[in-house]
């Protein structure tokens, strides 16, 4: 995969690190990459980007892994900001499973009636449907998508891989151990992986036992960053190669 910005530093900002239940100080997971890319626009994005003085209008590509509310219900508030405060002066691409544009129209009509139409004069919104594993081209960014296993056959879910700042990053979204996850995790510098239920073997999510199984197949250089965290066990937190970010943590690589 070509690296779009090899000379850049890579910066990851953990706007939220929690799962759907959002325990105290771990709000719904969402990650800002080099100010322009967002992995899963959770409901915490707008307040925490403003707290960190990061510009919403700098966003160029927003990735949605799947349509559970903790992963995309922050979008209406981002778009509301564009309509009334500061729209971006470049296109914004919203990337997600099939039906992403329809979902967005539905969500905006429920939340802020009229906003979907108002946005047409404010920002050039593009929608990119991911319909299978493979390589895709977004706004100035090439990425790979991988089918994940989450929520049974009724829920399309994808993990994404991008290369930026000389590093290759994989982001899983919610998933069980599956072929797509193993393929996504190959040859990465950084793997951001969901860790919903460390001690419980819940289908469609990663436990500590599943993470250990995955690690047998990972490159030694691959740094693991946990996200979508329910609770944490001591064993994992003492591991040198595993980072457990707090909300608002910023890492540079
Ligand atoms: Zn989730
Ligand atoms: Zn989910």
PDB file of C-alpha atoms and ligand atoms in Angstrom:
ATOM      1  CA  UNK A   1       0.000   0.000   0.000  1.00  0.00           C
ATOM      2  CA  UNK A   2       1.519   3.381  -0.924  1.00  0.00           C
ATOM      3  CA  UNK A   3       2.175   5.741   1.964  1.00  0.00           C
ATOM      4  CA  UNK A   4       0.429   9.000   1.221  1.00  0.00           C
ATOM      5  CA  UNK A   5       2.463  11.108   3.664  1.00  0.00           C
ATOM      6  CA  UNK A   6       5.717   9.353   4.392  1.00  0.00           C
ATOM      7  CA  UNK A   7       7.551  12.316   5.907  1.00  0.00           C
ATOM      8  CA  UNK A   8       4.764  13.202   8.287  1.00  0.00           C
ATOM      9  CA  UNK A   9       4.761  12.149  11.904  1.00  0.00           C
ATOM     10  CA  UNK A  10       1.893   9.886  12.887  1.00  0.00           C
ATOM     11  CA  UNK A  11      -0.344  11.187  15.666  1.00  0.00           C
ATOM     12  CA  UNK A  12      -3.165   9.243  17.288  1.00  0.00           C
ATOM     13  CA  UNK A  13      -5.602  11.030  19.577  1.00  0.00           C
ATOM     14  CA  UNK A  14      -7.911   8.813  21.617  1.00  0.00           C
ATOM     15  CA  UNK A  15     -11.045  10.933  21.898  1.00  0.00           C
ATOM     16  CA  UNK A  16     -12.802   8.054  23.645  1.00  0.00           C
ATOM     17  CA  UNK A  17     -11.694   4.543  24.610  1.00  0.00           C
ATOM     18  CA  UNK A  18     -14.806   2.885  26.058  1.00  0.00           C
ATOM     19  CA  UNK A  19     -17.385   0.443  24.741  1.00  0.00           C
ATOM     20  CA  UNK A  20     -21.117   1.059  24.227  1.00  0.00           C
ATOM     21  CA  UNK A  21     -21.724   1.178  28.007  1.00  0.00           C
ATOM     22  CA  UNK A  22     -19.270   4.043  28.413  1.00  0.00           C
ATOM     23  CA  UNK A  23     -18.022   3.600  31.951  1.00  0.00           C
ATOM     24  CA  UNK A  24     -16.833   6.661  33.907  1.00  0.00           C
ATOM     25  CA  UNK A  25     -13.886   8.372  32.174  1.00  0.00           C
ATOM     26  CA  UNK A  26     -14.016   5.906  29.285  1.00  0.00           C
ATOM     27  CA  UNK A  27     -16.415   7.379  26.777  1.00  0.00           C
ATOM     28  CA  UNK A  28     -17.343   5.660  23.505  1.00  0.00           C
ATOM     29  CA  UNK A  29     -14.268   4.828  21.406  1.00  0.00           C
ATOM     30  CA  UNK A  30     -13.132   7.168  18.656  1.00  0.00           C
ATOM     31  CA  UNK A  31      -9.683   7.916  17.273  1.00  0.00           C
ATOM     32  CA  UNK A  32      -8.389  10.994  15.476  1.00  0.00           C
ATOM     33  CA  UNK A  33      -5.435  10.366  13.151  1.00  0.00           C
ATOM     34  CA  UNK A  34      -3.229  13.291  12.042  1.00  0.00           C
ATOM     35  CA  UNK A  35      -6.177  15.671  12.507  1.00  0.00           C
ATOM     36  CA  UNK A  36      -7.726  14.597   9.188  1.00  0.00           C
ATOM     37  CA  UNK A  37      -8.975  11.034   9.718  1.00  0.00           C
ATOM     38  CA  UNK A  38     -11.514   9.814  12.231  1.00  0.00           C
ATOM     39  CA  UNK A  39     -12.049   6.168  13.109  1.00  0.00           C
ATOM     40  CA  UNK A  40     -15.678   5.776  14.278  1.00  0.00           C
ATOM     41  CA  UNK A  41     -17.419   9.100  14.962  1.00  0.00           C
ATOM     42  CA  UNK A  42     -18.763   8.242  18.416  1.00  0.00           C
ATOM     43  CA  UNK A  43     -20.933  10.681  20.422  1.00  0.00           C
ATOM     44  CA  UNK A  44     -17.856  11.985  22.291  1.00  0.00           C
ATOM     45  CA  UNK A  45     -16.090  13.368  19.186  1.00  0.00           C
ATOM     46  CA  UNK A  46     -17.336  16.964  19.187  1.00  0.00           C
ATOM     47  CA  UNK A  47     -16.933  17.718  22.928  1.00  0.00           C
ATOM     48  CA  UNK A  48     -13.510  16.090  23.152  1.00  0.00           C
ATOM     49  CA  UNK A  49     -12.156  17.611  19.925  1.00  0.00           C
ATOM     50  CA  UNK A  50     -13.196  21.027  21.207  1.00  0.00           C
ATOM     51  CA  UNK A  51     -11.620  20.318  24.591  1.00  0.00           C
ATOM     52  CA  UNK A  52      -8.336  19.578  22.796  1.00  0.00           C
ATOM     53  CA  UNK A  53      -8.741  22.554  20.461  1.00  0.00           C
ATOM     54  CA  UNK A  54      -8.772  20.361  17.365  1.00  0.00           C
ATOM     55  CA  UNK A  55     -10.613  21.651  14.321  1.00  0.00           C
ATOM     56  CA  UNK A  56     -13.644  19.687  13.131  1.00  0.00           C
ATOM     57  CA  UNK A  57     -13.299  21.278   9.708  1.00  0.00           C
ATOM     58  CA  UNK A  58      -9.841  19.702   9.243  1.00  0.00           C
ATOM     59  CA  UNK A  59     -11.468  16.273   8.915  1.00  0.00           C
ATOM     60  CA  UNK A  60     -11.175  14.738   5.434  1.00  0.00           C
ATOM     61  CA  UNK A  61     -12.129  11.087   5.887  1.00  0.00           C
ATOM     62  CA  UNK A  62     -14.427   9.552   8.499  1.00  0.00           C
ATOM     63  CA  UNK A  63     -14.457   5.762   8.793  1.00  0.00           C
ATOM     64  CA  UNK A  64     -17.472   3.931  10.232  1.00  0.00           C
ATOM     65  CA  UNK A  65     -16.808   0.274  11.017  1.00  0.00           C
ATOM     66  CA  UNK A  66     -20.452  -0.737  11.588  1.00  0.00           C
ATOM     67  CA  UNK A  67     -23.824   0.720  12.433  1.00  0.00           C
ATOM     68  CA  UNK A  68     -23.985   0.399  16.204  1.00  0.00           C
ATOM     69  CA  UNK A  69     -24.803   3.742  17.810  1.00  0.00           C
ATOM     70  CA  UNK A  70     -21.588   3.986  19.851  1.00  0.00           C
ATOM     71  CA  UNK A  71     -19.675   4.000  16.538  1.00  0.00           C
ATOM     72  CA  UNK A  72     -21.472   6.687  14.530  1.00  0.00           C
ATOM     73  CA  UNK A  73     -24.050   8.668  16.508  1.00  0.00           C
ATOM     74  CA  UNK A  74     -21.548  11.522  16.835  1.00  0.00           C
ATOM     75  CA  UNK A  75     -21.905  12.397  13.152  1.00  0.00           C
ATOM     76  CA  UNK A  76     -25.017  14.620  13.384  1.00  0.00           C
ATOM     77  CA  UNK A  77     -23.150  16.915  15.791  1.00  0.00           C
ATOM     78  CA  UNK A  78     -20.099  17.143  13.503  1.00  0.00           C
ATOM     79  CA  UNK A  79     -22.360  18.026  10.570  1.00  0.00           C
ATOM     80  CA  UNK A  80     -24.362  20.503  12.659  1.00  0.00           C
ATOM     81  CA  UNK A  81     -21.103  22.320  13.360  1.00  0.00           C
ATOM     82  CA  UNK A  82     -20.375  22.466   9.613  1.00  0.00           C
ATOM     83  CA  UNK A  83     -23.835  23.912   8.885  1.00  0.00           C
ATOM     84  CA  UNK A  84     -23.657  26.719  11.473  1.00  0.00           C
ATOM     85  CA  UNK A  85     -20.075  27.291  12.583  1.00  0.00           C
ATOM     86  CA  UNK A  86     -17.153  26.249  10.392  1.00  0.00           C
ATOM     87  CA  UNK A  87     -17.577  24.094   7.283  1.00  0.00           C
ATOM     88  CA  UNK A  88     -14.479  22.489   5.767  1.00  0.00           C
ATOM     89  CA  UNK A  89     -13.172  24.047   2.533  1.00  0.00           C
ATOM     90  CA  UNK A  90     -12.500  20.595   1.065  1.00  0.00           C
ATOM     91  CA  UNK A  91     -14.678  17.520   0.491  1.00  0.00           C
ATOM     92  CA  UNK A  92     -15.420  15.241   3.428  1.00  0.00           C
ATOM     93  CA  UNK A  93     -15.764  11.529   2.726  1.00  0.00           C
ATOM     94  CA  UNK A  94     -17.845   9.342   5.026  1.00  0.00           C
ATOM     95  CA  UNK A  95     -16.813   5.736   4.613  1.00  0.00           C
ATOM     96  CA  UNK A  96     -18.918   2.848   5.886  1.00  0.00           C
ATOM     97  CA  UNK A  97     -20.790  -0.366   5.143  1.00  0.00           C
ATOM     98  CA  UNK A  98     -23.504  -0.519   2.449  1.00  0.00           C
ATOM     99  CA  UNK A  99     -26.284   1.992   3.018  1.00  0.00           C
ATOM    100  CA  UNK A 100     -24.082   4.587   4.713  1.00  0.00           C
ATOM    101  CA  UNK A 101     -25.677   7.544   2.927  1.00  0.00           C
ATOM    102  CA  UNK A 102     -29.245   6.388   3.658  1.00  0.00           C
ATOM    103  CA  UNK A 103     -28.364   5.862   7.317  1.00  0.00           C
ATOM    104  CA  UNK A 104     -26.961   9.346   7.541  1.00  0.00           C
ATOM    105  CA  UNK A 105     -30.038  10.926   5.952  1.00  0.00           C
ATOM    106  CA  UNK A 106     -32.242   8.964   8.377  1.00  0.00           C
ATOM    107  CA  UNK A 107     -30.177   9.958  11.409  1.00  0.00           C
ATOM    108  CA  UNK A 108     -30.118  13.651  10.466  1.00  0.00           C
ATOM    109  CA  UNK A 109     -33.834  13.717   9.713  1.00  0.00           C
ATOM    110  CA  UNK A 110     -34.536  12.304  13.162  1.00  0.00           C
ATOM    111  CA  UNK A 111     -32.050  14.486  15.007  1.00  0.00           C
ATOM    112  CA  UNK A 112     -32.020  17.788  13.148  1.00  0.00           C
ATOM    113  CA  UNK A 113     -34.806  17.913  10.518  1.00  0.00           C
ATOM    114  CA  UNK A 114     -33.731  19.917   7.455  1.00  0.00           C
ATOM    115  CA  UNK A 115     -30.009  19.608   8.198  1.00  0.00           C
ATOM    116  CA  UNK A 116     -29.336  17.038   5.464  1.00  0.00           C
ATOM    117  CA  UNK A 117     -30.530  19.514   2.804  1.00  0.00           C
ATOM    118  CA  UNK A 118     -28.949  22.554   4.443  1.00  0.00           C
ATOM    119  CA  UNK A 119     -25.558  20.853   4.316  1.00  0.00           C
ATOM    120  CA  UNK A 120     -25.656  20.681   0.512  1.00  0.00           C
ATOM    121  CA  UNK A 121     -24.677  24.373   0.302  1.00  0.00           C
ATOM    122  CA  UNK A 122     -22.098  24.151   3.089  1.00  0.00           C
ATOM    123  CA  UNK A 123     -19.898  21.143   2.510  1.00  0.00           C
ATOM    124  CA  UNK A 124     -19.140  18.719  -0.294  1.00  0.00           C
ATOM    125  CA  UNK A 125     -20.073  15.459   1.402  1.00  0.00           C
ATOM    126  CA  UNK A 126     -19.094  12.242  -0.304  1.00  0.00           C
ATOM    127  CA  UNK A 127     -20.138   8.763   0.731  1.00  0.00           C
ATOM    128  CA  UNK A 128     -18.051   5.680   0.095  1.00  0.00           C
ATOM    129  CA  UNK A 129     -19.774   2.320   0.532  1.00  0.00           C
ATOM    130  CA  UNK A 130     -17.599  -0.578   1.566  1.00  0.00           C
ATOM    131  CA  UNK A 131     -19.274  -3.715   0.280  1.00  0.00           C
ATOM    132  CA  UNK A 132     -16.534  -6.326   0.658  1.00  0.00           C
ATOM    133  CA  UNK A 133     -12.921  -6.816   1.710  1.00  0.00           C
ATOM    134  CA  UNK A 134     -10.554  -5.024  -0.677  1.00  0.00           C
ATOM    135  CA  UNK A 135      -8.741  -1.821  -1.555  1.00  0.00           C
ATOM    136  CA  UNK A 136     -10.595   1.478  -1.826  1.00  0.00           C
ATOM    137  CA  UNK A 137      -9.756   5.082  -2.686  1.00  0.00           C
ATOM    138  CA  UNK A 138     -11.136   7.828  -0.434  1.00  0.00           C
ATOM    139  CA  UNK A 139     -10.322  11.561  -0.393  1.00  0.00           C
ATOM    140  CA  UNK A 140      -6.540  11.592  -0.939  1.00  0.00           C
ATOM    141  CA  UNK A 141      -6.254   8.314   0.915  1.00  0.00           C
ATOM    142  CA  UNK A 142      -6.005   4.705  -0.146  1.00  0.00           C
ATOM    143  CA  UNK A 143      -7.106   2.088   2.385  1.00  0.00           C
ATOM    144  CA  UNK A 144      -7.856  -1.605   2.727  1.00  0.00           C
ATOM    145  CA  UNK A 145     -11.077  -2.949   4.225  1.00  0.00           C
ATOM    146  CA  UNK A 146     -11.477  -6.359   5.857  1.00  0.00           C
ATOM    147  CA  UNK A 147     -14.699  -8.176   6.718  1.00  0.00           C
ATOM    148  CA  UNK A 148     -15.070  -8.559  10.471  1.00  0.00           C
ATOM    149  CA  UNK A 149     -17.357 -10.857  12.438  1.00  0.00           C
ATOM    150  CA  UNK A 150     -19.642  -8.895  14.752  1.00  0.00           C
ATOM    151  CA  UNK A 151     -23.307  -9.123  15.631  1.00  0.00           C
ATOM    152  CA  UNK A 152     -24.129 -12.050  13.331  1.00  0.00           C
ATOM    153  CA  UNK A 153     -24.950 -11.954   9.625  1.00  0.00           C
ATOM    154  CA  UNK A 154     -27.344  -9.011   9.953  1.00  0.00           C
ATOM    155  CA  UNK A 155     -24.497  -6.654  10.850  1.00  0.00           C
ATOM    156  CA  UNK A 156     -21.893  -5.775   8.239  1.00  0.00           C
ATOM    157  CA  UNK A 157     -18.668  -4.819  10.002  1.00  0.00           C
ATOM    158  CA  UNK A 158     -15.280  -3.838   8.587  1.00  0.00           C
ATOM    159  CA  UNK A 159     -11.799  -3.265   9.907  1.00  0.00           C
ATOM    160  CA  UNK A 160      -9.609  -0.741   8.092  1.00  0.00           C
ATOM    161  CA  UNK A 161      -5.914  -0.464   7.291  1.00  0.00           C
ATOM    162  CA  UNK A 162      -4.151   2.767   6.297  1.00  0.00           C
ATOM    163  CA  UNK A 163      -0.526   3.839   5.871  1.00  0.00           C
ATOM    164  CA  UNK A 164       0.456   7.257   7.138  1.00  0.00           C
ATOM    165  CA  UNK A 165       3.618   8.888   8.455  1.00  0.00           C
ATOM    166  CA  UNK A 166       5.683   5.830   7.469  1.00  0.00           C
ATOM    167  CA  UNK A 167       3.518   3.576   9.631  1.00  0.00           C
ATOM    168  CA  UNK A 168       0.809   1.042   8.835  1.00  0.00           C
ATOM    169  CA  UNK A 169      -2.166   1.110  11.180  1.00  0.00           C
ATOM    170  CA  UNK A 170      -4.990  -1.385  11.500  1.00  0.00           C
ATOM    171  CA  UNK A 171      -8.254  -0.524  13.223  1.00  0.00           C
ATOM    172  CA  UNK A 172     -10.602  -3.408  13.988  1.00  0.00           C
ATOM    173  CA  UNK A 173     -13.881  -1.843  15.114  1.00  0.00           C
ATOM    174  CA  UNK A 174     -15.932  -4.496  16.953  1.00  0.00           C
ATOM    175  CA  UNK A 175     -15.135  -8.080  16.062  1.00  0.00           C
ATOM    176  CA  UNK A 176     -14.560 -11.650  17.104  1.00  0.00           C
ATOM    177  CA  UNK A 177     -11.466 -13.584  16.076  1.00  0.00           C
ATOM    178  CA  UNK A 178     -11.963 -14.255  12.372  1.00  0.00           C
ATOM    179  CA  UNK A 179     -10.072 -14.579   9.078  1.00  0.00           C
ATOM    180  CA  UNK A 180     -10.575 -10.891   8.309  1.00  0.00           C
ATOM    181  CA  UNK A 181      -9.020  -9.895  11.632  1.00  0.00           C
ATOM    182  CA  UNK A 182      -6.020 -12.180  11.061  1.00  0.00           C
ATOM    183  CA  UNK A 183      -5.513 -10.677   7.602  1.00  0.00           C
ATOM    184  CA  UNK A 184      -5.929  -7.103   8.844  1.00  0.00           C
ATOM    185  CA  UNK A 185      -3.351  -7.730  11.592  1.00  0.00           C
ATOM    186  CA  UNK A 186      -0.638  -8.945   9.181  1.00  0.00           C
ATOM    187  CA  UNK A 187       2.502  -6.789   8.982  1.00  0.00           C
ATOM    188  CA  UNK A 188       1.179  -3.824  10.971  1.00  0.00           C
ATOM    189  CA  UNK A 189       3.181  -1.280  12.944  1.00  0.00           C
ATOM    190  CA  UNK A 190       0.141  -0.473  15.087  1.00  0.00           C
ATOM    191  CA  UNK A 191      -2.969  -2.526  15.736  1.00  0.00           C
ATOM    192  CA  UNK A 192      -5.842  -0.699  17.425  1.00  0.00           C
ATOM    193  CA  UNK A 193      -8.090  -3.472  18.643  1.00  0.00           C
ATOM    194  CA  UNK A 194     -11.381  -3.633  20.494  1.00  0.00           C
ATOM    195  CA  UNK A 195     -11.189  -5.139  23.993  1.00  0.00           C
ATOM    196  CA  UNK A 196     -14.784  -5.164  25.187  1.00  0.00           C
ATOM    197  CA  UNK A 197     -14.838  -8.077  27.559  1.00  0.00           C
ATOM    198  CA  UNK A 198     -11.406  -9.135  28.844  1.00  0.00           C
ATOM    199  CA  UNK A 199     -12.682 -11.965  31.037  1.00  0.00           C
ATOM    200  CA  UNK A 200     -15.849 -13.014  29.235  1.00  0.00           C
ATOM    201  CA  UNK A 201     -15.999 -15.004  26.031  1.00  0.00           C
ATOM    202  CA  UNK A 202     -18.744 -12.947  24.382  1.00  0.00           C
ATOM    203  CA  UNK A 203     -19.383 -13.742  20.690  1.00  0.00           C
ATOM    204  CA  UNK A 204     -18.549 -10.831  18.388  1.00  0.00           C
ATOM    205  CA  UNK A 205     -15.997  -9.306  20.764  1.00  0.00           C
ATOM    206  CA  UNK A 206     -12.387  -9.796  21.879  1.00  0.00           C
ATOM    207  CA  UNK A 207     -11.463 -11.235  25.280  1.00  0.00           C
ATOM    208  CA  UNK A 208      -7.993 -11.549  26.754  1.00  0.00           C
ATOM    209  CA  UNK A 209      -7.839 -15.223  25.712  1.00  0.00           C
ATOM    210  CA  UNK A 210      -8.701 -14.278  22.110  1.00  0.00           C
ATOM    211  CA  UNK A 211      -6.134 -11.466  22.122  1.00  0.00           C
ATOM    212  CA  UNK A 212      -3.425 -13.889  23.270  1.00  0.00           C
ATOM    213  CA  UNK A 213      -4.369 -16.250  20.430  1.00  0.00           C
ATOM    214  CA  UNK A 214      -4.145 -13.421  17.902  1.00  0.00           C
ATOM    215  CA  UNK A 215      -0.756 -12.324  19.271  1.00  0.00           C
ATOM    216  CA  UNK A 216       0.766 -15.690  18.342  1.00  0.00           C
ATOM    217  CA  UNK A 217       0.343 -14.587  14.730  1.00  0.00           C
ATOM    218  CA  UNK A 218       1.449 -10.938  15.052  1.00  0.00           C
ATOM    219  CA  UNK A 219       4.824  -9.516  14.025  1.00  0.00           C
ATOM    220  CA  UNK A 220       7.030  -8.746  17.018  1.00  0.00           C
ATOM    221  CA  UNK A 221       7.183  -5.072  16.036  1.00  0.00           C
ATOM    222  CA  UNK A 222       3.392  -4.670  16.070  1.00  0.00           C
ATOM    223  CA  UNK A 223       2.290  -2.375  18.885  1.00  0.00           C
ATOM    224  CA  UNK A 224      -1.147  -3.217  20.224  1.00  0.00           C
ATOM    225  CA  UNK A 225      -3.398  -0.404  21.421  1.00  0.00           C
ATOM    226  CA  UNK A 226      -6.591  -1.409  23.198  1.00  0.00           C
ATOM    227  CA  UNK A 227      -9.822   0.431  22.511  1.00  0.00           C
ATOM    228  CA  UNK A 228     -13.564  -0.067  23.176  1.00  0.00           C
ATOM    229  CA  UNK A 229     -12.612  -1.119  26.683  1.00  0.00           C
ATOM    230  CA  UNK A 230     -15.003  -2.607  29.238  1.00  0.00           C
ATOM    231  CA  UNK A 231     -12.751  -3.498  32.162  1.00  0.00           C
ATOM    232  CA  UNK A 232      -9.035  -4.104  32.396  1.00  0.00           C
ATOM    233  CA  UNK A 233      -7.156  -7.010  33.905  1.00  0.00           C
ATOM    234  CA  UNK A 234      -3.785  -6.482  35.595  1.00  0.00           C
ATOM    235  CA  UNK A 235      -1.993  -9.053  33.394  1.00  0.00           C
ATOM    236  CA  UNK A 236      -2.585  -7.154  30.197  1.00  0.00           C
ATOM    237  CA  UNK A 237      -1.823  -3.727  31.682  1.00  0.00           C
ATOM    238  CA  UNK A 238       1.726  -4.825  32.623  1.00  0.00           C
ATOM    239  CA  UNK A 239       2.573  -5.940  29.114  1.00  0.00           C
ATOM    240  CA  UNK A 240       5.272  -3.793  27.438  1.00  0.00           C
ATOM    241  CA  UNK A 241       3.903  -4.230  23.948  1.00  0.00           C
ATOM    242  CA  UNK A 242       0.318  -3.351  24.815  1.00  0.00           C
ATOM    243  CA  UNK A 243      -0.784   0.250  25.261  1.00  0.00           C
ATOM    244  CA  UNK A 244      -3.962   0.992  27.193  1.00  0.00           C
ATOM    245  CA  UNK A 245      -4.847   4.585  26.385  1.00  0.00           C
ATOM    246  CA  UNK A 246      -6.932   6.828  28.582  1.00  0.00           C
ATOM    247  CA  UNK A 247      -9.500   9.164  27.038  1.00  0.00           C
ATOM    248  CA  UNK A 248      -7.770  12.219  25.503  1.00  0.00           C
ATOM    249  CA  UNK A 249      -4.393  10.400  25.356  1.00  0.00           C
ATOM    250  CA  UNK A 250      -2.156  11.507  22.480  1.00  0.00           C
ATOM    251  CA  UNK A 251       0.565   9.284  20.982  1.00  0.00           C
ATOM    252  CA  UNK A 252       3.173  10.210  18.368  1.00  0.00           C
ATOM    253  CA  UNK A 253       5.033   7.580  16.386  1.00  0.00           C
TER     254      UNK A 253
HETATM  255 ZN1  LIG B   1     -19.194  -0.949  19.935  1.00  0.00          ZN
HETATM  256 ZN1  LIG B   2     -20.819  -3.080  17.799  1.00  0.00          ZN
END
